[in-house]
mmCIF file of C-alpha atoms in Angstrom:
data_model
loop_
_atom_site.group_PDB
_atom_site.id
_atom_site.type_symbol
_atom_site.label_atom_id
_atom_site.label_comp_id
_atom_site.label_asym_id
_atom_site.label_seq_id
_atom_site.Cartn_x
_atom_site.Cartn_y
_atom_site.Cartn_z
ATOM 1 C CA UNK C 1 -0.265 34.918 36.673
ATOM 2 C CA UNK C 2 1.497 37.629 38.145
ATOM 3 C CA UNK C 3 5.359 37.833 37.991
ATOM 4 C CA UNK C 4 6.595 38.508 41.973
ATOM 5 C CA UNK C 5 9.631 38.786 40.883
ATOM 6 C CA UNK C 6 9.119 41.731 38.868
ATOM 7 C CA UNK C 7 6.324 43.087 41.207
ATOM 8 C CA UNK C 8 8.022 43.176 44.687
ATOM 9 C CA UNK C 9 11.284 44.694 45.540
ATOM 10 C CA UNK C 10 13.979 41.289 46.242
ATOM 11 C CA UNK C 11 15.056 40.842 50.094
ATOM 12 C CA UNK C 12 18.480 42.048 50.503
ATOM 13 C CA UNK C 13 20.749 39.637 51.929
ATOM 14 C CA UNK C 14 24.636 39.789 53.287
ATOM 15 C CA UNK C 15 26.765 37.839 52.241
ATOM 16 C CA UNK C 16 30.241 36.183 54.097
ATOM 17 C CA UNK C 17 32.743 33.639 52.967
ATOM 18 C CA UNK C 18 30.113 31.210 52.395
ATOM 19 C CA UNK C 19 29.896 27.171 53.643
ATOM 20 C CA UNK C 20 34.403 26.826 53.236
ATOM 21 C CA UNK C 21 35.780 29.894 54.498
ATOM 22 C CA UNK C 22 39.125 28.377 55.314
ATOM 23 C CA UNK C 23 39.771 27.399 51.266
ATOM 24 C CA UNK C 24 38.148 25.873 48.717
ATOM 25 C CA UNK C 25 39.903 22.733 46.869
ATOM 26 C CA UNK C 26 39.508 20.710 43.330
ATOM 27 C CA UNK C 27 40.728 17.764 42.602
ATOM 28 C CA UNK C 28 40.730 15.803 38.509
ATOM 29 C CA UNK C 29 40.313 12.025 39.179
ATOM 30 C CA UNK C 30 40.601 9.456 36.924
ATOM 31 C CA UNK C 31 37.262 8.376 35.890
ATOM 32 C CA UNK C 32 36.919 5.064 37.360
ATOM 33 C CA UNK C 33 38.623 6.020 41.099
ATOM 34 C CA UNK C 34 36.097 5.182 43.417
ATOM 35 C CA UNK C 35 38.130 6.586 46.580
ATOM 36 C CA UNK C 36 39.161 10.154 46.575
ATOM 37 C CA UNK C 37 35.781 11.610 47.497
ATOM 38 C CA UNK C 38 35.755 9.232 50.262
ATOM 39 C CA UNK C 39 39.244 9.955 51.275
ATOM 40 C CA UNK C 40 39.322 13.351 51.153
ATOM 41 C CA UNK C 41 36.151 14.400 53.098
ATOM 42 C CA UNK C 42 37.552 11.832 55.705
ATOM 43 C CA UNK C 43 40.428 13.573 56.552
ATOM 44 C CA UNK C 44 39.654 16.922 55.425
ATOM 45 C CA UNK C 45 39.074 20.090 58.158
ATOM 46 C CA UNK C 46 35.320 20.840 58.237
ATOM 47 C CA UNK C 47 35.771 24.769 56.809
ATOM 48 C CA UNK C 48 37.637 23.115 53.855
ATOM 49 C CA UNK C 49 35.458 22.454 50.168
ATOM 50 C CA UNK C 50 36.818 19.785 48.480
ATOM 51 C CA UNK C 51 35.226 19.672 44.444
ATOM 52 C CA UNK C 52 35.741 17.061 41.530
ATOM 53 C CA UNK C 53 35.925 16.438 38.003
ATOM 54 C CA UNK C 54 37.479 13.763 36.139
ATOM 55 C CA UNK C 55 39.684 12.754 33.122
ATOM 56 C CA UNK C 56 38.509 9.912 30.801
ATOM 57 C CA UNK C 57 40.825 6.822 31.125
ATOM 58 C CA UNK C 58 40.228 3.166 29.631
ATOM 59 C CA UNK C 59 39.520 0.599 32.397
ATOM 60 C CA UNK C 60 43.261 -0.587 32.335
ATOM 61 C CA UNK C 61 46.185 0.858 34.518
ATOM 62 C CA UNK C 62 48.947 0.647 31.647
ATOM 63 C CA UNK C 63 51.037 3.284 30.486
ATOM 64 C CA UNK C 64 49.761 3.672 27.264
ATOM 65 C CA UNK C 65 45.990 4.739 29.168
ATOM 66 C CA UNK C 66 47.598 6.885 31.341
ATOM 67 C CA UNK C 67 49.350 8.842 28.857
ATOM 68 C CA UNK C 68 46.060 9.294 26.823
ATOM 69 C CA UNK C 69 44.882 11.218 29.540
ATOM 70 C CA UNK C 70 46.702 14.421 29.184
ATOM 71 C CA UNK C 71 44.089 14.817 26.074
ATOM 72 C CA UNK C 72 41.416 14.496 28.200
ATOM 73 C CA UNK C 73 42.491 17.332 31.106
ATOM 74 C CA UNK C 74 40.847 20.475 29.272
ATOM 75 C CA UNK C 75 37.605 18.679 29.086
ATOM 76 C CA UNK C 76 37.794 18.300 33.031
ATOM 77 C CA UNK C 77 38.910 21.320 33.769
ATOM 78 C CA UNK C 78 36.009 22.724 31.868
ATOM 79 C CA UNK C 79 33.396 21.516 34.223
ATOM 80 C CA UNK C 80 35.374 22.289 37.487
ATOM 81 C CA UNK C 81 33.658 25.135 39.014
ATOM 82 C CA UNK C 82 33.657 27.002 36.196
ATOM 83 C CA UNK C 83 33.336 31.029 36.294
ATOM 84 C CA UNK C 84 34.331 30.948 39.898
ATOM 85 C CA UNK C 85 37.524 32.917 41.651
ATOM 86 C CA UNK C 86 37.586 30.994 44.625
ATOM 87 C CA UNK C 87 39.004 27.808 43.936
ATOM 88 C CA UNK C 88 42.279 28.328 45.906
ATOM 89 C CA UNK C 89 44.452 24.661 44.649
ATOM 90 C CA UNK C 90 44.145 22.163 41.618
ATOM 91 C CA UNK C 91 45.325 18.867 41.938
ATOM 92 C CA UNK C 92 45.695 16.232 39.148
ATOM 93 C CA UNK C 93 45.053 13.307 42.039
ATOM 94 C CA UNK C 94 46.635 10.411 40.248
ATOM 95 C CA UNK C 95 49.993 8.852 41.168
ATOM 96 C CA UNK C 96 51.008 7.318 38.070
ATOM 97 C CA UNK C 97 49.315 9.791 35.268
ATOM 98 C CA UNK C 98 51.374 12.354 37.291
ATOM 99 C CA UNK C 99 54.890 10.741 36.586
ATOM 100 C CA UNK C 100 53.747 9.024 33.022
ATOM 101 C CA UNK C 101 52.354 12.425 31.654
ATOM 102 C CA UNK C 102 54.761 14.864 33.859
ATOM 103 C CA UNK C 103 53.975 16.815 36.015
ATOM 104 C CA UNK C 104 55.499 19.622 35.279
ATOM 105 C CA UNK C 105 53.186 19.580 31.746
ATOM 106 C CA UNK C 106 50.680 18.910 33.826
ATOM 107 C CA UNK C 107 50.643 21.490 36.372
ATOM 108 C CA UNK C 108 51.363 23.979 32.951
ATOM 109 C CA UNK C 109 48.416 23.046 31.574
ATOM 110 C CA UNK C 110 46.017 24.132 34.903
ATOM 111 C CA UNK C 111 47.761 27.123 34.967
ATOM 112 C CA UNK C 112 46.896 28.024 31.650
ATOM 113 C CA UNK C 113 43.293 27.071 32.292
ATOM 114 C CA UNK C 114 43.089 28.715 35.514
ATOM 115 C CA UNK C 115 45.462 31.884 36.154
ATOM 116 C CA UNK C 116 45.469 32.672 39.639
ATOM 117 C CA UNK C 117 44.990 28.961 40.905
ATOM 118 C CA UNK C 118 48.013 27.118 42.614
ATOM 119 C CA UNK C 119 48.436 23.962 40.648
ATOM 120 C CA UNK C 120 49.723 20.886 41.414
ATOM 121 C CA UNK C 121 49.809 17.153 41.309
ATOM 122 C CA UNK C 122 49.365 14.347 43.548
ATOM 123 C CA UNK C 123 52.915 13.108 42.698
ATOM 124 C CA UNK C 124 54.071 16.763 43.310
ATOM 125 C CA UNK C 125 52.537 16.176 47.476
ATOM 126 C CA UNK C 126 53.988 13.046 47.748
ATOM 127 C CA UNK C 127 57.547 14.280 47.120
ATOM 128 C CA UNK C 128 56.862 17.712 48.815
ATOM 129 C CA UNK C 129 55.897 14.971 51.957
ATOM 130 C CA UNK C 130 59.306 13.435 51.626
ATOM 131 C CA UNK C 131 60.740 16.793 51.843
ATOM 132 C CA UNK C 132 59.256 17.727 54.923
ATOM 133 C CA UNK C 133 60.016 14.867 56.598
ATOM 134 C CA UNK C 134 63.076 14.651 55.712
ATOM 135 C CA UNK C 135 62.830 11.346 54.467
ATOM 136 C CA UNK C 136 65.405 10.657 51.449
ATOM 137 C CA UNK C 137 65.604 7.020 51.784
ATOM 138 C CA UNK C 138 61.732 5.182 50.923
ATOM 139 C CA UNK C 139 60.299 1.964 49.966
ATOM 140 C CA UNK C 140 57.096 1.878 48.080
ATOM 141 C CA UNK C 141 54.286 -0.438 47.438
ATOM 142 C CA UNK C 142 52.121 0.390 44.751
ATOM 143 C CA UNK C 143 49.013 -1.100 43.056
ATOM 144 C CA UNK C 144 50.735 -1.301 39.303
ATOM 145 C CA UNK C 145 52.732 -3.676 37.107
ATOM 146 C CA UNK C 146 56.585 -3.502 37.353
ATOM 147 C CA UNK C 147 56.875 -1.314 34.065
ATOM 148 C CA UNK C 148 54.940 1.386 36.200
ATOM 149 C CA UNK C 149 56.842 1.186 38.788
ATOM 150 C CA UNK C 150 60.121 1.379 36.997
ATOM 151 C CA UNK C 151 59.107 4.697 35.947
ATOM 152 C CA UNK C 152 58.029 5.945 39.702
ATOM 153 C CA UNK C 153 61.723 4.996 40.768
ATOM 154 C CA UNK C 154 63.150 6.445 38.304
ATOM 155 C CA UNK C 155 61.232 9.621 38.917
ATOM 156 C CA UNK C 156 61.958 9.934 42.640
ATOM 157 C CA UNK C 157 65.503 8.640 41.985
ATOM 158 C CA UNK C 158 65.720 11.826 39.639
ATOM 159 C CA UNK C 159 64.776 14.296 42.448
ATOM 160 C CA UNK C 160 67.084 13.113 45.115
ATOM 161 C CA UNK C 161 64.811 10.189 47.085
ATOM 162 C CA UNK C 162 66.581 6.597 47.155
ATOM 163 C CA UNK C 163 64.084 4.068 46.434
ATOM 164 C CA UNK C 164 65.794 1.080 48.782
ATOM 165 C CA UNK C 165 62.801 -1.438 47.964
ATOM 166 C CA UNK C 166 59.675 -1.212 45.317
ATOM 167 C CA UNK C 167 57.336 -3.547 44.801
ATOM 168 C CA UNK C 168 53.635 -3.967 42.899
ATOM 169 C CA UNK C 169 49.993 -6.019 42.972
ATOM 170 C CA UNK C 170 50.117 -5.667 39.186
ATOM 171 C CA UNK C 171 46.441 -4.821 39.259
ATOM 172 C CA UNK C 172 45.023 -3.566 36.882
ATOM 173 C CA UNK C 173 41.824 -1.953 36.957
ATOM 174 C CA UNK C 174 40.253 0.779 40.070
ATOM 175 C CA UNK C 175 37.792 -1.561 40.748
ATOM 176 C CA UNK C 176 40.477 -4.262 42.158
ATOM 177 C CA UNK C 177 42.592 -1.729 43.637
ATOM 178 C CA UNK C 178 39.137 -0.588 45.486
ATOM 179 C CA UNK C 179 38.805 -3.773 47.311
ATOM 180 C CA UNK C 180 42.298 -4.884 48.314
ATOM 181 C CA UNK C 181 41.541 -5.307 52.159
ATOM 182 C CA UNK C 182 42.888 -3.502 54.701
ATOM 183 C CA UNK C 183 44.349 -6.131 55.832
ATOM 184 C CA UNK C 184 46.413 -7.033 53.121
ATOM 185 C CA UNK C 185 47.719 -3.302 53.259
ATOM 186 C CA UNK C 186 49.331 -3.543 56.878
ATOM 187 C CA UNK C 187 50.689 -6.596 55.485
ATOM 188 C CA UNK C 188 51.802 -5.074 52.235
ATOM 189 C CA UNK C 189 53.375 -2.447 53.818
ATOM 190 C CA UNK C 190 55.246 -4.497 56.549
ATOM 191 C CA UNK C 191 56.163 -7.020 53.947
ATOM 192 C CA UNK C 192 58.224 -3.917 51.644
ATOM 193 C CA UNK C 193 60.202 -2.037 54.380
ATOM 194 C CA UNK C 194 63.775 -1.979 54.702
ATOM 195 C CA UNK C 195 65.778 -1.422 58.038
ATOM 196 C CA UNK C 196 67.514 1.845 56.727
ATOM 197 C CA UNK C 197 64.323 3.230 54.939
ATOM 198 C CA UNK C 198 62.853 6.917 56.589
ATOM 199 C CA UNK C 199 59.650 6.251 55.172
ATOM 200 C CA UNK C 200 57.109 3.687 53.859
ATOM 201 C CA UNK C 201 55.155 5.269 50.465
ATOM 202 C CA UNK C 202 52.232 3.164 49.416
ATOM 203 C CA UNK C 203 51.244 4.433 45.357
ATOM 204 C CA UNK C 204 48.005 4.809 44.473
ATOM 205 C CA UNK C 205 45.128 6.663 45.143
ATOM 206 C CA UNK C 206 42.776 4.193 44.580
ATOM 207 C CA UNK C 207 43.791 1.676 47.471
ATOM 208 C CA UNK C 208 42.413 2.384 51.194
ATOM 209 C CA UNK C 209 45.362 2.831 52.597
ATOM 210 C CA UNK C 210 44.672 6.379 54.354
ATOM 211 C CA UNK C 211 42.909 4.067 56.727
ATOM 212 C CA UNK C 212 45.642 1.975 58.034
ATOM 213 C CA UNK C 213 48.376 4.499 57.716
ATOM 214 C CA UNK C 214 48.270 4.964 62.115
ATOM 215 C CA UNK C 215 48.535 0.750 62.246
ATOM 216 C CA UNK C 216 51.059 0.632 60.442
ATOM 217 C CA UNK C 217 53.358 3.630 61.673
ATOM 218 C CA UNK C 218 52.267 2.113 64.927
ATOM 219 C CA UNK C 219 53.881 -1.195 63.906
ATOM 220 C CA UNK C 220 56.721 0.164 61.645
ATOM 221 C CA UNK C 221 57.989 3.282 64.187
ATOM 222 C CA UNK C 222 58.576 5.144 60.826
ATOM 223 C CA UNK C 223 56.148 7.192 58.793
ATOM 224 C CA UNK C 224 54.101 6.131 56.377
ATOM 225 C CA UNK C 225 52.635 8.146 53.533
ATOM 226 C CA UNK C 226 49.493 7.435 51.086
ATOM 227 C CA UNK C 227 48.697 8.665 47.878
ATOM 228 C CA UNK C 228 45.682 10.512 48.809
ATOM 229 C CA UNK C 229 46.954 11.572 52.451
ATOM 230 C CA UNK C 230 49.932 13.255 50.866
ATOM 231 C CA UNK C 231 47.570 14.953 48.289
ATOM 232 C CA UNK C 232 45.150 16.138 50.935
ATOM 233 C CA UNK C 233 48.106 17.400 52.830
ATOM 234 C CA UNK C 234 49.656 19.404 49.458
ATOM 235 C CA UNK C 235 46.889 21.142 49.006
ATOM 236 C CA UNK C 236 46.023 22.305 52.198
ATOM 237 C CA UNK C 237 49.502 23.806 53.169
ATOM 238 C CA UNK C 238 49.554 25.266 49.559
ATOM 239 C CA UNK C 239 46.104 27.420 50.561
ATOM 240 C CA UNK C 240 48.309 28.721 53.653
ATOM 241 C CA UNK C 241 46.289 26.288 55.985
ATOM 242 C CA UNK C 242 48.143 24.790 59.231
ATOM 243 C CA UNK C 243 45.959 22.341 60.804
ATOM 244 C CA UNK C 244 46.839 19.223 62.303
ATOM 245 C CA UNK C 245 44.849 16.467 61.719
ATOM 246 C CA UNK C 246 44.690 13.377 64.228
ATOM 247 C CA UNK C 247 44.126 10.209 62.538
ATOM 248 C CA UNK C 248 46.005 10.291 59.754
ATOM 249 C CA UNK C 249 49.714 9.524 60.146
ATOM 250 C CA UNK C 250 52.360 12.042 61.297
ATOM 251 C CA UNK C 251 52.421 13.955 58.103
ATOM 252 C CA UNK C 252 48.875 15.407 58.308
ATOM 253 C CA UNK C 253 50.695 16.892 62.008
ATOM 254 C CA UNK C 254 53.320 18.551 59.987
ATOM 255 C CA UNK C 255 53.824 22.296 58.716
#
């Protein structure tokens, strides 16, 4: 059987910036979140590529499991894109492994993986959202047990942002956190704020709350960021991209 490849000269083809001119994006997930793919290519701009991998956790949201992830973030890093140049931003995209492993350690450790990457955290977004809109007093709902949650005020209390109210679901496990109803997130959300907070945080990538984030600023008159909005958002001003995007809550109109 003859060998066309060796027999016939190969068609020459040009090349551009491929399918994602505008940047290309990669994201570690915990292993059980069933959301940020969904999130992200909701709100994402059509020219952006958005990649995963993810970091081995046990099933349970506790401290200890989230710590014993930072063992697990060469592995992912491994298998995301490797041998390419053209991711442009990593992002550990986990709220509470960001704050119980540090962020700081972890952004280290994707920089020594991947040299000319910007690296970041999802944490790292949602304070950088603060920032920008120049919110420095918050409440916070989040899907964890207090213990969490005393270590996510203590974090933001340690870089300037007054935590006036937080509160938990103490859930547990992704799959939970998947199917709290939308519903119950307006409600959430309305239930935590405070008449002198500038912004409403709800923690936690895995809950849907990118989807009710317009209700509830609509209801609140105050903005209100999610875990994977906020992350989206990082990454996209970090690869020098300005877009507005309707839909999403004011932050995903800000530059």
């Amino acid at each position: 059987m003859n060998d066309y490849r060796l027999s016939e000269p190969y068609f020459k083809p040009t090349f551009d910036c491929g399918a994602h001119p505008l940047a290309r994006i990669g994201f570690i997930c915990v292993a059980n979140a069933g959301l940020t793919e969904h999130d992200m290519f909701l709100m994402k701009p059509n020219d952006v590529g958005v990649h995963f991998t993810r970091v081995r956790m046990q099933q349970q949201c506790t401290i200890m499991n989230l710590a014993e992830m930072e063992s697990g973030l060469d592995d992912a890093l491994v298998t995301l894109m490797p041998g390419r140049r053209d991711l442009d931003v990593i992002c550990y995209n986990c709220t509470s492994g960001s704050f119980v492993i540090g962020e700081e350690k972890i952004i280290q450790k994707i920089e020594s993986s991947r040299s000319k990457v910007k690296a970041t955290t999802l944490l790292t977004g949602v304070l950088s959202a603060f920032r920008a809109l120049n919110a420095m007093k918050v409440v916070i709902g989040t899907a964890y047990t207090n213990d969490i949650n005393i270590l996510e005020k203590e974090y933001f209390e340690r870089n300037n942002i007054e935590v006036l109210n937080i509160k938990g679901l103490g859930l547990l496990t992704d799959e939970e956190m998947n199917k709290v109803t939308l519903d119950s997130l307006i409600k959430f959300a309305i239930s935590i704020d405070h008449p002198d907070a500038e912004a409403i945080f709800l923690s936690c990538g895995a809950l849907r709350s990118v989807e009710v984030i317009e209700k509830i600023e609509s209801i609140v008159q105050k903005p209100v960021i999610a875990s994977n909005q906020a992350s989206l958002w990082h990454c996209l001003r970090l690869s020098g991209i300005p877009n507005q995007i309707e839909g999403f809550g004011r932050l995903m109109k800000y530059y």
